Short mmCIF file of C-alpha atoms in Angstrom, two decimals:
data_model
loop_
_atom_site.label_atom_id
_atom_site.label_comp_id
_atom_site.label_asym_id
_atom_site.label_seq_id
_atom_site.Cartn_x
_atom_site.Cartn_y
_atom_site.Cartn_z
CA MET A 28 20.50 52.13 27.07
CA SER A 29 22.76 49.58 28.51
CA ASP A 30 26.53 49.97 29.10
CA THR A 31 28.26 47.12 27.28
CA THR A 32 31.84 47.92 28.17
CA PRO A 33 33.52 45.49 29.95
CA SER A 34 34.45 45.73 33.41
CA SER A 35 38.24 44.90 33.18
CA VAL A 36 40.26 44.44 30.01
CA GLU A 37 42.45 41.65 30.00
CA ALA A 38 46.08 42.38 29.10
CA PRO A 39 47.69 40.39 26.35
CA ASP A 40 49.99 37.53 27.98
CA TYR A 41 53.16 38.77 26.58
CA ASP A 42 55.23 35.91 27.60
CA ALA A 43 52.92 33.50 25.68
CA LEU A 44 53.34 35.63 22.41
CA ALA A 45 57.16 35.65 22.90
CA ARG A 46 57.10 31.85 23.20
CA ASP A 47 54.85 31.48 20.15
CA ILE A 48 57.46 33.97 17.76
CA ALA A 49 60.38 32.10 19.20
CA GLU A 50 59.10 28.83 17.71
CA VAL A 51 58.72 30.48 14.18
CA PRO A 52 61.48 29.99 11.83
CA ALA A 53 63.11 33.33 10.32
CA VAL A 54 62.19 32.39 6.82
CA GLU A 55 58.59 32.04 7.72
CA VAL A 56 58.53 35.53 9.30
CA ILE A 57 60.23 37.30 6.07
CA VAL A 58 57.79 35.35 3.75
CA THR A 59 54.97 36.58 5.71
CA VAL A 60 55.94 40.07 6.18
CA ALA A 61 56.74 40.02 2.21
CA VAL A 62 53.25 38.49 1.36
CA ASN A 63 51.53 41.33 3.71
CA LEU A 64 53.37 43.98 1.79
CA MET A 65 52.37 42.52 -1.47
CA SER A 66 48.86 42.49 -0.50
CA ALA A 67 48.75 45.75 1.00
CA ALA A 68 50.40 47.01 -2.49
CA ALA A 69 47.86 45.34 -4.50
CA VAL A 70 45.01 46.91 -2.58
CA LYS A 71 46.86 50.56 -2.86
CA LEU A 72 47.27 49.88 -6.77
CA GLY A 73 43.42 49.21 -7.08
CA LEU A 74 43.83 45.54 -8.08
CA THR A 75 41.16 44.27 -5.71
CA GLU A 76 37.54 43.66 -6.34
CA GLU A 77 36.98 47.06 -4.87
CA GLY A 78 39.28 48.54 -7.57
CA ASP A 79 39.73 52.15 -7.29
CA ALA A 80 38.08 52.70 -3.88
CA HIS A 81 41.35 52.14 -2.16
CA LYS A 82 43.89 53.30 -4.93
CA ASP A 83 46.63 55.44 -3.66
CA LEU A 84 49.62 55.42 -5.78
CA ASP A 85 51.86 57.12 -3.12
CA GLU A 86 51.29 54.42 -0.52
CA ALA A 87 51.54 51.69 -3.25
CA ARG A 88 55.10 53.07 -4.08
CA LYS A 89 56.18 53.12 -0.41
CA LEU A 90 54.87 49.41 0.07
CA ILE A 91 56.61 48.27 -3.10
CA HIS A 92 59.74 49.97 -2.36
CA ALA A 93 59.76 48.47 1.17
CA LEU A 94 58.97 44.93 -0.26
CA ALA A 95 62.12 45.22 -2.77
CA GLY A 96 64.32 46.30 0.05
CA LEU A 97 63.05 43.00 2.17
CA LEU A 98 63.79 40.70 -0.64
CA ASP A 99 67.22 42.18 -1.53
CA GLY A 100 68.19 42.09 2.10
CA SER A 101 67.03 38.76 2.64
CA ALA A 102 68.13 37.20 -0.62
CA THR A 103 70.86 35.22 0.88
CA GLU A 104 68.77 34.27 3.95
CA ILE A 105 65.77 32.62 2.21
CA SER A 106 66.04 29.69 -0.38
CA SER A 107 65.01 30.29 -3.93
CA PHE A 108 62.28 27.95 -3.34
CA HIS A 109 60.78 31.11 -1.28
CA ALA A 110 62.60 34.05 -3.08
CA ALA A 111 61.39 33.28 -6.96
CA PRO A 112 57.66 33.52 -6.35
CA LEU A 113 58.28 36.64 -4.09
CA ARG A 114 60.40 38.03 -6.74
CA ASP A 115 57.54 37.46 -9.62
CA GLY A 116 55.26 38.96 -7.46
CA LEU A 117 57.23 42.12 -6.87
CA LYS A 118 57.91 42.45 -10.74
CA SER A 119 54.19 42.06 -11.19
CA LEU A 120 53.35 44.89 -8.77
CA GLN A 121 56.15 46.88 -10.24
CA LEU A 122 54.58 46.53 -13.76
CA ALA A 123 51.16 47.28 -12.44
CA PHE A 124 52.47 50.31 -10.76
CA ARG A 125 54.10 51.94 -14.10
CA GLU A 126 50.99 51.04 -15.85
CA ALA A 127 48.74 52.75 -13.19
CA SER A 128 50.86 55.98 -13.19
CA ILE A 129 49.71 58.85 -15.55
CA VAL A 130 53.31 59.91 -15.86
CA PRO A 131 55.51 56.95 -15.58
CA ASP A 132 58.96 56.88 -13.84
CA GLU A 133 61.99 56.81 -15.83
CA PRO A 134 63.71 53.38 -16.26
CA GLY A 135 65.21 52.50 -12.99
CA GLN A 136 63.38 54.90 -11.02
CA GLY A 137 60.25 53.29 -10.18
CA PRO A 138 59.34 51.81 -6.79
CA GLY A 139 61.82 49.29 -5.72
CA GLU A 140 63.99 49.45 -8.92
CA LYS A 141 66.81 50.68 -6.84
CA TYR A 142 66.90 47.06 -5.55
CA THR A 143 65.70 45.24 -8.66
CA GLY A 144 67.22 47.34 -11.62
CA ALA A 145 64.62 48.58 -14.18
CA VAL A 146 61.53 46.81 -15.05
CA TYR A 147 60.12 46.80 -18.51
CA GLY A 148 56.80 45.60 -19.57
#
């Protein structure tokens, strides 16, 4: 049996990473984070090919709520060009959550509805 661990582990170049992130516009960072939250929520709602294998409505609720807060907080910072599709995606996730819940939340009490208002099918 051979030892395949490297003799030295290279440390990340934090200066280069900081320079790279400094060149990214804030709108791109916000949109990227929103898309990542949407993707994670979709997985936790069981909306992927694997379906229920990763379904976890408690986790989906947290992700949807965080997404709604991010979109609400950044509404004045990103253009409607970026915001409109993100809001549509959020609403779709909120509706999917409502459909997946055995005991649906009262209107206005679902994930993110604190920020978006009640979501109806």
